Short mmCIF file of C-alpha atoms (C1' of nucleotides) in Angstrom, two decimals:
data_model
loop_
_atom_site.label_atom_id
_atom_site.label_comp_id
_atom_site.label_asym_id
_atom_site.label_seq_id
_atom_site.Cartn_x
_atom_site.Cartn_y
_atom_site.Cartn_z
CA MET A 30 -5.11 -28.42 -16.20
CA TYR A 31 -6.01 -27.81 -12.55
CA VAL A 32 -2.84 -28.21 -10.48
CA ARG A 33 -3.20 -29.74 -7.06
CA CYS A 34 -0.75 -28.70 -4.45
CA HIS A 35 0.53 -32.17 -3.82
CA GLY A 36 2.21 -32.41 -7.16
CA CYS A 37 3.09 -28.76 -7.38
CA PRO A 38 6.30 -28.48 -9.45
CA LEU A 39 6.98 -25.05 -7.92
CA ARG A 40 7.23 -25.77 -4.34
CA THR A 41 10.01 -28.25 -4.93
CA LYS A 42 12.30 -25.46 -6.17
CA PRO A 43 15.39 -24.77 -3.89
CA ALA A 44 13.92 -21.38 -3.04
CA PHE A 45 11.26 -22.72 -0.92
CA HIS A 46 10.74 -24.43 2.36
CA ASP A 47 9.86 -27.94 2.47
CA LYS A 48 6.32 -28.70 3.67
CA THR A 49 4.72 -31.82 5.17
CA GLN A 50 1.81 -33.60 3.25
CA ASP A 51 -0.57 -32.40 5.90
CA GLU A 52 0.54 -28.70 5.40
CA ILE A 53 0.23 -29.21 1.65
CA ALA A 54 -3.24 -30.66 2.19
CA VAL A 55 -4.30 -27.59 4.13
CA ILE A 56 -3.20 -25.40 1.35
CA ASP A 57 -4.81 -27.50 -1.30
CA GLN A 58 -8.01 -27.21 0.52
CA MET A 59 -7.77 -23.39 0.56
CA LYS A 60 -7.10 -23.20 -3.04
CA SER A 61 -10.31 -22.64 -4.97
CA ASP A 62 -9.05 -22.32 -8.40
CA HIS A 63 -6.14 -22.45 -10.81
CA LEU A 64 -6.36 -19.48 -13.21
CA ARG A 65 -4.84 -19.01 -16.58
CA VAL A 66 -4.56 -15.47 -17.81
CA SER A 67 -2.87 -13.96 -20.99
CA ALA A 68 -0.30 -11.24 -20.89
CA GLY A 69 -1.78 -7.90 -20.21
CA THR A 70 -4.76 -9.25 -18.10
CA GLU A 71 -5.55 -7.10 -15.22
CA PHE A 72 -6.70 -9.59 -12.49
CA ILE A 73 -6.94 -7.17 -9.57
CA HIS A 74 -8.45 -3.79 -10.37
CA PRO A 75 -8.05 -0.52 -8.48
CA GLU A 76 -11.04 0.06 -6.07
CA GLN A 77 -12.06 -3.53 -6.53
CA THR A 78 -13.76 -4.68 -3.34
CA ASP A 79 -13.80 -8.40 -3.74
CA ALA A 80 -10.24 -9.21 -4.88
CA GLU A 81 -9.09 -12.72 -4.07
CA LEU A 82 -5.65 -13.67 -2.89
CA TYR A 83 -3.24 -15.13 -5.49
CA THR A 84 -0.06 -17.00 -5.75
CA LEU A 85 1.69 -16.62 -8.89
CA PHE A 86 2.22 -20.09 -10.25
CA SER A 87 3.96 -19.29 -13.54
CA GLY A 88 4.80 -16.13 -15.45
CA TRP A 89 5.34 -12.56 -14.43
CA ALA A 90 2.98 -10.00 -13.03
CA PHE A 91 3.14 -6.47 -11.53
CA ARG A 92 1.24 -4.37 -9.15
CA TYR A 93 0.78 -0.66 -9.89
CA LYS A 94 -0.94 2.54 -8.81
CA GLU A 95 -1.78 5.51 -10.97
CA LEU A 96 -2.67 9.19 -10.61
CA ALA A 97 -5.75 10.54 -11.96
CA ASP A 98 -3.89 12.11 -14.91
CA GLY A 99 -2.53 8.70 -15.93
CA ARG A 100 0.97 8.78 -14.54
CA ARG A 101 1.62 5.22 -13.49
CA GLN A 102 3.96 3.76 -10.96
CA ILE A 103 4.78 0.04 -10.88
CA LEU A 104 5.02 -0.97 -7.32
CA ASN A 105 6.82 -4.23 -7.67
CA PHE A 106 7.15 -7.24 -10.00
CA SER A 107 6.00 -10.70 -9.04
CA LEU A 108 7.85 -13.97 -9.97
CA PRO A 109 6.45 -17.47 -9.42
CA GLY A 110 5.81 -18.38 -5.88
CA ASP A 111 5.03 -14.69 -4.90
CA LEU A 112 1.84 -13.77 -3.18
CA ILE A 113 -0.24 -11.11 -4.89
CA GLY A 114 -3.09 -9.36 -3.28
CA MET A 115 -2.69 -9.41 0.42
CA GLN A 116 -3.64 -5.86 0.82
CA ALA A 117 -6.54 -6.10 -1.74
CA ALA A 118 -7.90 -9.20 0.02
CA LEU A 119 -7.57 -7.75 3.55
CA LEU A 120 -8.56 -4.20 3.24
CA ASP A 121 -11.90 -2.95 2.27
CA LYS A 122 -10.83 -2.36 -1.48
CA SER A 123 -7.75 -2.61 -3.57
CA LEU A 124 -5.65 0.44 -3.60
CA TYR A 125 -3.62 -0.87 -6.63
CA GLY A 126 -4.06 -2.96 -9.77
CA ALA A 127 -2.28 -6.08 -10.62
CA VAL A 128 -1.51 -7.22 -14.26
CA ALA A 129 0.00 -10.14 -15.78
CA LEU A 130 3.12 -9.29 -17.72
CA THR A 131 3.24 -12.53 -19.46
CA ASP A 132 0.87 -15.34 -19.98
CA ALA A 133 0.53 -16.65 -16.39
CA GLU A 134 -1.10 -18.98 -14.00
CA LEU A 135 -2.51 -18.03 -10.67
CA CYS A 136 -3.46 -20.17 -7.74
CA VAL A 137 -6.54 -18.59 -6.05
CA VAL A 138 -7.30 -18.35 -2.35
CA PRO A 139 -10.66 -16.86 -1.89
CA ARG A 140 -10.70 -13.88 0.46
CA ARG A 141 -13.51 -15.63 2.27
CA ARG A 142 -11.46 -18.35 3.48
CA LEU A 143 -8.68 -16.21 4.71
CA PHE A 144 -9.95 -15.84 8.34
CA LYS A 145 -10.66 -19.71 8.29
CA LEU A 146 -6.99 -20.15 7.47
CA PHE A 147 -6.12 -18.10 10.50
CA GLU A 148 -8.36 -20.14 12.71
CA HIS A 149 -7.39 -23.63 11.50
CA ALA A 150 -3.86 -23.43 10.04
CA PRO A 151 -1.79 -21.09 12.14
CA GLY A 152 1.34 -22.29 10.35
CA ALA A 153 0.08 -21.40 7.03
CA ALA A 154 -1.31 -18.12 8.36
CA TYR A 155 2.20 -17.31 9.79
CA GLU A 156 3.74 -18.02 6.41
CA LEU A 157 1.17 -15.71 4.69
CA THR A 158 2.09 -12.98 7.04
CA TRP A 159 5.78 -13.63 6.27
CA LEU A 160 5.22 -13.43 2.46
CA GLY A 161 3.31 -10.33 3.17
CA ALA A 162 6.27 -8.76 5.09
CA ARG A 163 8.57 -9.88 2.28
CA GLU A 164 6.56 -8.15 -0.26
CA GLU A 165 6.70 -4.96 1.71
CA ALA A 166 10.43 -5.32 1.86
CA LEU A 167 10.57 -5.36 -1.92
CA VAL A 168 8.49 -2.26 -2.03
CA ASP A 169 10.74 -0.57 0.54
CA GLU A 170 13.68 -1.30 -1.68
CA ASN A 171 11.96 0.03 -4.72
CA LEU A 172 11.11 3.17 -2.62
CA LEU A 173 14.81 3.62 -1.88
CA THR A 174 15.59 3.14 -5.57
CA ALA A 175 12.99 5.76 -6.77
CA GLY A 176 13.83 8.18 -4.01
CA ARG A 177 17.49 8.14 -3.73
CA ARG A 178 19.10 6.43 -6.76
CA ASN A 179 19.72 8.27 -10.02
CA ALA A 180 18.80 6.93 -13.33
CA MET A 181 21.80 4.72 -14.01
CA GLU A 182 21.70 3.39 -10.48
CA ARG A 183 17.99 2.66 -10.73
CA VAL A 184 18.33 0.52 -13.77
CA ALA A 185 21.28 -1.21 -12.25
CA ALA A 186 19.33 -1.95 -8.97
CA MET A 187 16.51 -3.23 -10.82
CA VAL A 188 18.60 -5.65 -12.96
CA ALA A 189 20.49 -6.83 -9.86
CA ALA A 190 17.33 -7.45 -7.84
CA LEU A 191 15.36 -9.30 -10.57
CA TYR A 192 18.33 -11.37 -11.59
CA LYS A 193 18.94 -12.48 -7.97
CA ARG A 194 15.22 -13.31 -7.58
CA ALA A 195 15.23 -15.24 -10.88
CA GLU A 196 18.34 -17.11 -9.91
CA GLN A 197 16.60 -18.45 -6.86
CA LEU A 198 13.84 -19.89 -8.93
CA ASP A 199 16.18 -21.62 -11.46
CA LEU A 200 15.23 -19.16 -14.10
CA VAL A 201 18.78 -18.30 -15.03
CA GLN A 202 20.92 -20.32 -17.38
CA ASP A 203 24.43 -19.24 -18.18
CA GLY A 204 23.83 -15.77 -16.97
CA VAL A 205 20.67 -15.29 -19.06
CA MET A 206 17.27 -15.04 -18.09
CA ASP A 207 13.82 -14.12 -19.60
CA PHE A 208 13.07 -10.54 -19.20
CA PRO A 209 9.61 -9.73 -20.43
CA LEU A 210 9.62 -5.96 -19.44
CA THR A 211 9.27 -3.27 -22.09
CA GLN A 212 11.18 -0.12 -21.49
CA GLN A 213 7.88 1.51 -20.54
CA HIS A 214 7.55 -1.04 -17.69
CA ILE A 215 11.14 -0.16 -16.65
CA ALA A 216 10.34 3.48 -16.71
CA ASP A 217 7.23 3.11 -14.68
CA ALA A 218 8.81 0.95 -12.06
CA LEU A 219 11.84 3.28 -11.71
CA GLY A 220 9.96 6.58 -11.81
CA LEU A 221 11.69 7.68 -14.99
CA SER A 222 10.35 8.90 -18.40
CA LEU A 223 10.39 6.51 -21.34
CA VAL A 224 12.89 8.46 -23.25
CA HIS A 225 15.25 8.91 -20.38
CA THR A 226 15.02 5.29 -19.51
CA ASN A 227 15.95 4.52 -23.17
CA LYS A 228 18.93 6.87 -23.05
CA THR A 229 20.03 5.41 -19.73
CA LEU A 230 19.91 1.93 -21.12
CA ALA A 231 22.03 3.04 -24.11
CA ARG A 232 24.65 4.36 -21.71
CA LEU A 233 24.73 1.36 -19.59
CA ARG A 234 24.88 -0.89 -22.65
CA ALA A 235 27.93 0.99 -23.74
CA GLN A 236 29.51 0.01 -20.42
CA GLY A 237 28.89 -3.58 -21.00
CA MET A 238 27.56 -4.58 -17.53
CA PHE A 239 24.58 -6.42 -18.93
CA ARG A 240 22.54 -6.74 -21.95
CA ILE A 241 18.71 -6.48 -22.43
CA ALA A 242 17.53 -7.66 -25.88
CA ASP A 243 14.87 -9.81 -27.44
CA GLY A 244 13.13 -10.47 -24.05
CA LYS A 245 16.26 -11.66 -22.49
CA LEU A 246 18.54 -10.28 -19.80
CA ALA A 247 22.34 -11.24 -19.82
CA LEU A 248 24.17 -10.25 -16.71
CA LEU A 249 27.77 -9.89 -17.79
CA ASN A 250 29.40 -8.22 -14.70
CA PRO A 251 27.30 -8.71 -11.60
CA ARG A 252 29.82 -7.06 -9.40
CA ALA A 253 29.96 -3.91 -11.37
CA VAL A 254 26.14 -3.82 -11.50
CA ALA A 255 25.87 -4.29 -7.73
CA ARG A 256 28.56 -1.65 -7.09
CA LEU A 257 26.99 0.92 -9.43
CA ALA A 258 23.55 0.37 -7.71
CA GLN A 259 24.92 -0.06 -4.25
CA TYR A 260 22.71 -2.98 -4.05
CA PHE A 261 23.96 -5.76 -1.82
CA GLU A 262 20.88 -7.38 -0.26
CA LYS A 263 20.42 -10.99 -0.04
CA GLU A 264 17.19 -12.86 -0.46
CA PRO A 265 16.54 -15.24 2.47
CA ALA A 266 17.92 -18.60 1.43
CA ARG A 267 14.41 -20.18 1.56
CA ARG A 268 11.03 -18.90 2.01
CA PRO A 269 7.48 -20.13 2.40
CA ILE A 270 5.17 -20.76 -0.44
CA ILE A 271 1.35 -20.81 0.02
CA MET B 51 4.31 3.93 34.10
CA TYR B 52 3.87 0.46 32.58
CA VAL B 53 0.53 0.64 30.57
CA ARG B 54 -1.69 -2.40 30.70
CA CYS B 55 -3.84 -2.97 27.53
CA HIS B 56 -7.04 -2.92 29.65
CA GLY B 57 -6.86 0.75 30.45
CA CYS B 58 -5.16 1.69 27.24
CA PRO B 59 -6.25 5.18 26.29
CA LEU B 60 -5.28 4.77 22.70
CA ARG B 61 -7.52 1.95 21.68
CA THR B 62 -10.63 3.88 22.62
CA LYS B 63 -9.93 6.49 19.95
CA PRO B 64 -12.55 6.46 17.14
CA ALA B 65 -9.89 5.29 14.64
CA PHE B 66 -9.78 1.78 16.08
CA HIS B 67 -12.07 -1.25 16.37
CA ASP B 68 -13.59 -2.12 19.69
CA LYS B 69 -12.25 -5.23 21.33
CA THR B 70 -13.75 -7.56 23.95
CA GLN B 71 -12.08 -8.02 27.27
CA ASP B 72 -10.81 -11.38 26.23
CA GLU B 73 -9.19 -10.03 23.19
CA ILE B 74 -7.56 -7.36 25.20
CA ALA B 75 -6.29 -9.89 27.74
CA VAL B 76 -4.62 -11.83 24.96
CA ILE B 77 -2.84 -8.80 23.63
CA ASP B 78 -1.82 -7.78 27.22
CA GLN B 79 -0.39 -11.11 27.69
CA MET B 80 1.73 -10.80 24.41
CA LYS B 81 3.06 -7.45 25.50
CA SER B 82 6.22 -7.75 27.28
CA ASP B 83 7.38 -4.14 27.92
CA HIS B 84 6.33 -0.67 27.70
CA LEU B 85 9.37 1.28 26.42
CA ARG B 86 10.17 4.97 26.58
CA VAL B 87 12.51 6.42 24.23
CA SER B 88 13.62 9.93 23.50
CA ALA B 89 13.61 11.71 20.26
CA GLY B 90 16.23 10.41 17.95
CA THR B 91 16.56 7.02 19.41
CA GLU B 92 17.04 4.27 16.88
CA PHE B 93 15.03 1.28 18.22
CA ILE B 94 15.41 -1.00 15.28
CA HIS B 95 18.87 -1.05 13.53
CA PRO B 96 19.48 -1.98 9.97
CA GLU B 97 20.91 -5.57 9.88
CA GLN B 98 19.56 -6.34 13.48
CA THR B 99 18.66 -9.98 13.78
CA ASP B 100 16.69 -9.92 17.00
CA ALA B 101 14.41 -6.89 16.55
CA GLU B 102 11.12 -7.07 18.53
CA LEU B 103 7.69 -6.16 17.14
CA TYR B 104 6.40 -2.71 18.44
CA THR B 105 3.24 -0.81 18.65
CA LEU B 106 3.70 2.92 18.79
CA PHE B 107 1.82 4.16 21.79
CA SER B 108 2.77 7.83 21.66
CA GLY B 109 4.91 10.14 19.69
CA TRP B 110 6.14 9.85 15.97
CA ALA B 111 8.65 7.50 14.48
CA PHE B 112 9.80 6.64 11.08
CA ARG B 113 11.46 3.64 9.18
CA TYR B 114 14.25 4.33 6.74
CA LYS B 115 16.81 2.62 4.51
CA GLU B 116 20.09 4.02 3.28
CA LEU B 117 22.64 3.50 0.67
CA ALA B 118 26.30 2.84 1.57
CA ASP B 119 27.26 6.41 0.61
CA GLY B 120 24.72 7.77 3.14
CA ARG B 121 21.87 8.74 1.06
CA ARG B 122 18.87 8.09 3.26
CA GLN B 123 15.15 7.30 2.22
CA ILE B 124 12.55 7.48 4.75
CA LEU B 125 10.01 4.81 4.01
CA ASN B 126 7.07 5.89 6.13
CA PHE B 127 6.17 7.68 9.26
CA SER B 128 4.34 6.02 12.16
CA LEU B 129 1.75 7.64 14.44
CA PRO B 130 0.29 6.19 17.54
CA GLY B 131 -1.42 2.78 17.03
CA ASP B 132 0.85 1.92 14.27
CA LEU B 133 2.76 -1.22 14.06
CA ILE B 134 6.47 -1.10 13.46
CA GLY B 135 8.75 -4.04 12.81
CA MET B 136 6.72 -6.75 11.12
CA GLN B 137 9.47 -7.39 8.67
CA ALA B 138 12.20 -6.96 11.10
CA ALA B 139 10.58 -9.43 13.40
CA LEU B 140 9.56 -11.97 10.87
CA LEU B 141 12.48 -11.99 8.42
CA ASP B 142 16.05 -13.03 9.39
CA LYS B 143 17.25 -9.56 9.87
CA SER B 144 16.00 -6.16 9.59
CA LEU B 145 16.44 -4.40 6.28
CA TYR B 146 15.67 -1.02 7.51
CA GLY B 147 16.15 1.21 10.64
CA ALA B 148 13.45 2.64 12.80
CA VAL B 149 13.88 5.90 14.71
CA ALA B 150 11.77 7.82 17.22
CA LEU B 151 11.12 11.20 15.81
CA THR B 152 9.75 12.73 18.99
CA ASP B 153 10.04 11.38 22.60
CA ALA B 154 7.84 8.22 22.29
CA GLU B 155 6.46 5.19 23.90
CA LEU B 156 6.39 1.67 22.57
CA CYS B 157 4.51 -1.38 23.30
CA VAL B 158 6.83 -4.38 22.87
CA VAL B 159 5.68 -7.75 21.49
CA PRO B 160 8.69 -10.10 21.66
CA ARG B 161 9.34 -11.86 18.30
CA ARG B 162 9.55 -15.10 20.11
CA ARG B 163 5.89 -14.93 21.15
CA LEU B 164 4.71 -14.13 17.50
CA PHE B 165 4.23 -17.72 16.38
CA LYS B 166 2.49 -18.42 19.69
CA LEU B 167 0.11 -15.61 18.80
CA PHE B 168 -0.72 -17.29 15.58
CA GLU B 169 -1.37 -20.63 17.31
CA HIS B 170 -3.53 -19.26 20.10
CA ALA B 171 -5.05 -16.03 18.99
CA PRO B 172 -6.10 -16.31 15.38
CA GLY B 173 -8.01 -13.09 15.63
CA ALA B 174 -5.09 -11.06 16.88
CA ALA B 175 -2.91 -12.78 14.26
CA TYR B 176 -5.24 -11.78 11.61
CA GLU B 177 -5.28 -8.17 12.82
CA LEU B 178 -1.51 -8.23 12.88
CA THR B 179 -1.49 -9.26 9.20
CA TRP B 180 -4.10 -6.67 8.47
CA LEU B 181 -1.83 -3.98 9.98
CA GLY B 182 1.10 -5.33 8.07
CA ALA B 183 -0.91 -4.93 4.81
CA ARG B 184 -1.83 -1.45 5.78
CA GLU B 185 1.81 -0.49 6.20
CA GLU B 186 2.57 -1.79 2.86
CA ALA B 187 -0.17 0.34 1.53
CA LEU B 188 1.45 3.39 3.10
CA VAL B 189 4.64 2.52 1.34
CA ASP B 190 2.99 1.85 -1.93
CA GLU B 191 1.54 5.31 -1.73
CA ASN B 192 4.97 6.75 -0.92
CA LEU B 193 6.51 5.00 -3.90
CA LEU B 194 3.96 6.49 -6.08
CA THR B 195 4.81 9.77 -4.66
CA ALA B 196 8.57 9.52 -5.01
CA GLY B 197 8.27 7.97 -8.54
CA ARG B 198 5.63 9.93 -10.15
CA ARG B 199 4.80 13.35 -8.35
CA ASN B 200 6.83 16.40 -8.82
CA ALA B 201 8.33 18.36 -5.94
CA MET B 202 5.27 20.51 -5.20
CA GLU B 203 2.92 17.53 -5.56
CA ARG B 204 5.13 15.48 -3.33
CA VAL B 205 4.98 17.88 -0.51
CA ALA B 206 1.25 18.37 -0.93
CA ALA B 207 0.61 14.52 -0.87
CA MET B 208 2.69 14.26 2.34
CA VAL B 209 0.77 16.92 4.03
CA ALA B 210 -2.54 15.68 2.93
CA ALA B 211 -1.76 12.05 4.04
CA LEU B 212 -0.35 12.85 7.31
CA TYR B 213 -3.18 15.26 8.18
CA LYS B 214 -5.76 12.72 7.33
CA ARG B 215 -4.04 10.14 9.65
CA ALA B 216 -3.68 12.67 12.47
CA GLU B 217 -7.30 13.66 12.09
CA GLN B 218 -8.27 10.05 12.60
CA LEU B 219 -6.35 10.10 15.94
CA ASP B 220 -7.82 13.33 17.31
CA LEU B 221 -4.45 14.90 16.83
CA VAL B 222 -5.91 17.85 14.89
CA GLN B 223 -7.50 20.99 16.58
CA ASP B 224 -8.88 23.71 14.50
CA GLY B 225 -7.04 22.56 11.44
CA VAL B 226 -3.61 22.46 13.26
CA MET B 227 -1.60 19.52 14.18
CA ASP B 228 1.84 18.81 15.71
CA PHE B 229 4.36 18.32 12.99
CA PRO B 230 7.79 17.41 14.33
CA LEU B 231 9.52 16.94 11.00
CA THR B 232 12.44 18.87 9.92
CA GLN B 233 12.91 19.85 6.29
CA GLN B 234 15.57 17.21 6.15
CA HIS B 235 13.03 14.54 7.23
CA ILE B 236 10.59 15.80 4.54
CA ALA B 237 13.36 15.71 1.87
CA ASP B 238 14.39 12.21 2.89
CA ALA B 239 10.84 10.95 2.71
CA LEU B 240 10.09 12.59 -0.57
CA GLY B 241 13.28 11.86 -2.41
CA LEU B 242 14.34 15.35 -2.69
CA SER B 243 17.37 17.42 -1.76
CA LEU B 244 17.25 19.60 1.37
CA VAL B 245 17.60 22.76 -0.61
CA HIS B 246 14.94 21.91 -3.13
CA THR B 247 12.62 20.91 -0.45
CA ASN B 248 13.09 24.27 1.30
CA LYS B 249 12.42 26.15 -1.91
CA THR B 250 9.45 24.11 -2.71
CA LEU B 251 8.05 24.72 0.68
CA ALA B 252 8.55 28.41 0.06
CA ARG B 253 6.57 28.37 -3.17
CA LEU B 254 3.83 26.47 -1.53
CA ARG B 255 3.76 28.90 1.35
CA ALA B 256 3.22 31.67 -1.05
CA GLN B 257 0.15 29.89 -2.33
CA GLY B 258 -1.37 29.80 1.14
CA MET B 259 -2.52 26.09 1.04
CA PHE B 260 -1.01 25.29 4.36
CA ARG B 261 1.49 26.61 6.88
CA ILE B 262 4.38 24.66 8.51
CA ALA B 263 6.03 26.61 11.30
CA ASP B 264 7.16 25.98 14.95
CA GLY B 265 6.57 22.40 14.74
CA LYS B 266 2.95 22.80 13.73
CA LEU B 267 1.19 22.18 10.44
CA ALA B 268 -1.95 24.24 9.69
CA LEU B 269 -3.91 22.94 6.81
CA LEU B 270 -5.65 26.05 5.38
CA ASN B 271 -7.10 24.67 2.18
CA PRO B 272 -7.46 20.93 2.25
CA ARG B 273 -9.26 20.75 -1.13
CA ALA B 274 -6.50 22.60 -3.01
CA VAL B 275 -3.80 20.44 -1.41
CA ALA B 276 -5.57 17.36 -2.41
CA ARG B 277 -6.10 18.53 -5.85
CA LEU B 278 -2.52 19.53 -6.33
CA ALA B 279 -1.30 16.29 -5.05
CA GLN B 280 -4.06 14.18 -6.77
CA TYR B 281 -4.43 12.56 -3.50
CA PHE B 282 -7.83 11.27 -2.64
CA GLU B 283 -7.28 8.08 -0.81
CA LYS B 284 -9.42 7.33 2.33
CA GLU B 285 -8.21 5.59 5.37
CA PRO B 286 -10.41 2.81 6.36
CA ALA B 287 -12.78 4.07 8.99
CA ARG B 288 -11.74 1.79 11.69
CA ARG B 289 -8.75 -0.51 11.95
CA PRO B 290 -7.40 -2.86 14.39
CA ILE B 291 -4.82 -2.04 17.09
CA ILE B 292 -2.53 -4.61 18.62
"C1'" DG C 260 27.92 36.41 27.35
"C1'" DC C 261 29.88 33.66 23.78
"C1'" DT C 262 30.19 29.72 21.01
"C1'" DT C 263 28.36 26.04 18.55
"C1'" DA C 264 25.16 23.32 16.26
"C1'" DG C 265 20.88 22.41 13.97
"C1'" DG C 266 17.56 24.14 11.30
"C1'" DT C 267 15.87 27.42 7.78
"C1'" DA C 268 16.23 30.70 3.93
"C1'" DT C 269 18.08 32.27 -0.60
"C1'" DG C 270 21.13 33.37 -4.71
"C1'" DT C 271 23.80 31.47 -8.62
"C1'" DG C 272 25.25 27.95 -11.61
"C1'" DT C 273 25.38 23.02 -13.06
"C1'" DT C 274 23.49 18.54 -13.80
"C1'" DT C 275 19.97 15.54 -14.48
"C1'" DT C 276 15.76 14.55 -16.21
"C1'" DG C 277 11.80 15.32 -18.99
"C1'" DA C 278 9.29 16.98 -23.45
"C1'" DC C 279 8.83 17.06 -28.13
"C1'" DA C 280 9.95 15.49 -32.59
"C1'" DT C 281 11.26 12.13 -35.77
"C1'" DA C 282 12.64 7.79 -37.44
"C1'" DG C 283 13.26 2.67 -37.95
"C1'" DC C 284 11.95 -2.06 -37.06
"C1'" DG C 285 9.09 -6.13 -36.62
"C1'" DC C 286 4.76 -8.08 -36.69
"C1'" DG C 287 -0.14 -8.86 -37.02
"C1'" DA C 288 -4.44 -7.58 -39.32
"C1'" DT C 289 -6.91 -6.30 -43.37
"C1'" DA D 245 1.77 -5.98 -49.58
"C1'" DT D 246 0.85 -2.57 -47.03
"C1'" DC D 247 -0.92 -0.25 -43.28
"C1'" DG D 248 -0.87 0.63 -38.40
"C1'" DC D 249 0.80 -0.21 -34.03
"C1'" DG D 250 3.96 -1.08 -30.31
"C1'" DC D 251 8.42 -0.68 -29.17
"C1'" DT D 252 13.02 1.11 -29.53
"C1'" DA D 253 16.39 4.76 -30.69
"C1'" DT D 254 18.29 9.51 -30.97
"C1'" DG D 255 18.68 14.58 -31.50
"C1'" DT D 256 17.40 19.12 -29.63
"C1'" DC D 257 15.66 22.07 -26.34
"C1'" DA D 258 13.28 23.20 -21.80
"C1'" DA D 259 12.33 22.42 -17.16
"C1'" DA D 260 13.12 20.41 -12.76
"C1'" DA D 261 16.10 19.34 -9.38
"C1'" DC D 262 20.61 19.46 -7.24
"C1'" DA D 263 25.15 21.45 -5.59
"C1'" DC D 264 27.51 24.91 -3.42
"C1'" DA D 265 27.96 29.07 -0.95
"C1'" DT D 266 26.34 32.03 2.26
"C1'" DA D 267 23.51 34.00 5.86
"C1'" DC D 268 20.24 34.22 9.74
"C1'" DC D 269 17.95 32.49 13.85
"C1'" DT D 270 17.41 29.95 17.99
"C1'" DA D 271 18.41 27.01 21.71
"C1'" DA D 272 21.78 24.42 24.36
"C1'" DG D 273 26.27 24.18 26.48
"C1'" DC D 274 30.34 26.27 28.62
#
DNA sequence: GCTTAGGTATGTGTTTTGACATAGCGCGAT
DNA sequence: ATCGCGCTATGTCAAAACACATACCTAAGC
C-alpha cells in the first residue's frame, strides 16, 4: 500500500523531470507517509498550525478560503504531482483549507523535515521552491480570471486550463477527461453564484465548445474555448516533482 | 548610492527577523546591484525570459497580468522588504509584469546566482521560499476579495490589508500613510471598473471609515473597516528579508 | 497664459450577475 | 418503495456593476 518513491508510477509521466536514483532516495527519505483520503476529506484546515507538506499522488484536491459569513473561494485545484501546503507548512498557521475532491492519495513530507531538506538536499529544495512559484502562477491566473473575465470567459478559461494540465498527465483520452467538479465547485472557483454558473454552462453548451456531463469533460473545440477565454498560456514542458 | 546589506536601514525595522553578520554577508554577496527606477518603470516584463529577482528597498510596486484586449488585473502590491520576481526568476519566462508605482529602489539578486544560493546558503534559501509562500498568501487573499467580496467590501479589504502592512514597516503616522494608488490602480486590483470604483469610494467616504486624498490614506475607523471587509488576518509578527 | 493630459466626480441608462422560487433526477438510507 | 438529499435546471425579478457622456481640477509643457 505504501508507495516508495523509487517505483513511483507518477514521476515517470512525461510531465516531469527525470531524477537520478540518488535524488529519488533523498525524497524517499523525506517522505514520512502515504495517506489515503476519501472524497470530501479536509486534510489541511484553516488556522491549522501543524499542517504537513503534501504531494498529491492520485486524485483531485482544492485549496479554499472563506469569509466569516460562509462565502467560499476556491483558490486552485490540484492534480497529481502538485504540491499542496507550502504556505501552510512554512508560515505559522494555514490561511486556507485543503480538501480532497475525489478519493485521493497524498505523499507526506513532515514540516519538521523541511529545513533539513534545505540543508542537505539543495536540489530538492530548489525544486520545492520552483513548485511553490508555479502554484503561485496558477493563483495569479485565477485572480485574473475572477477579476477581469466575465462569466462565459471564466468558465472557458477554467476548462482550458484544467484540460491542459490533465493532458500533461496523460489524463485525457480522445479529448475526454475526468471532471469531478460540481457546479458549486466551479462557481466557488470562479467567483460566480451557483445559479449563474448553471446558466452560463447552459449557454456555453448551446455553443458546442465543450461538454461537461457525468463527471467527464469533453473538449470539442479547444481553439474556440481558448479564444473566448483569451487564455493562451503554456505549461512548462517539464517540471519537478517532489 | 549603492547600499550594502550590512548597513541596510530596512532590515532593522521591527517587521523583520534579525540576522547575524554572516548571514548578512551571504546576502550582500548575492546582491549584484542596487537599482533606482522612477515611477511607472516596468522592471519585469510579461514574457521576459531573463528577469532577475528583486527585493524592493524603497517605494511601492505592483505585479499585474493582462488579457489580450487590454483588461488588466493587478495581482498584488509590494512594499519595502517584499520580494518581487520569484516566479519570473525560476520559471522559463515571466507570466506577469512588475511596475514601480512610485520612484523606487530595488536590490537585485541575479537569477544565475539563485541555485548557488540554495547550495551554499540553505538558511537564505529557506527564507526565500518562505517569502515566496507569503507572496502567494497575499495573492490568495486578493483572489478571495475579487471572487467573493462586493465592491464596498473589496475596497475595505484592500485598505485594511495595506494599512496593516504599512504599519509593520513604520510607514504609518497618526493613522495616516502614503497611498500612491490612483483609482485606476484600485479598480485594476479589485476587479472593478474605474467608474464603479469611484462611486464606491464616494459611498465609503460618506460613511467616514477612512479618507483617501492627496496621495494619503487616513484610517479613521479600523474596526468598522475590518468588519465591513470581514478581514481579520494577521501578518506574521516578524518575517525574513533577503 | 494656454493647452493638454491624468486623475477624479457624477448623472443616466444598460448589462451582467445575483436572489429566490420551483422542479426534476438519481441514488443511498431507512 | 419511498423519503430525503445533493445536484442540476429554469423562470422571474432585483441588485450590482458597467458603459458612456460630461465636467472639473491640477500640474506639466510649450
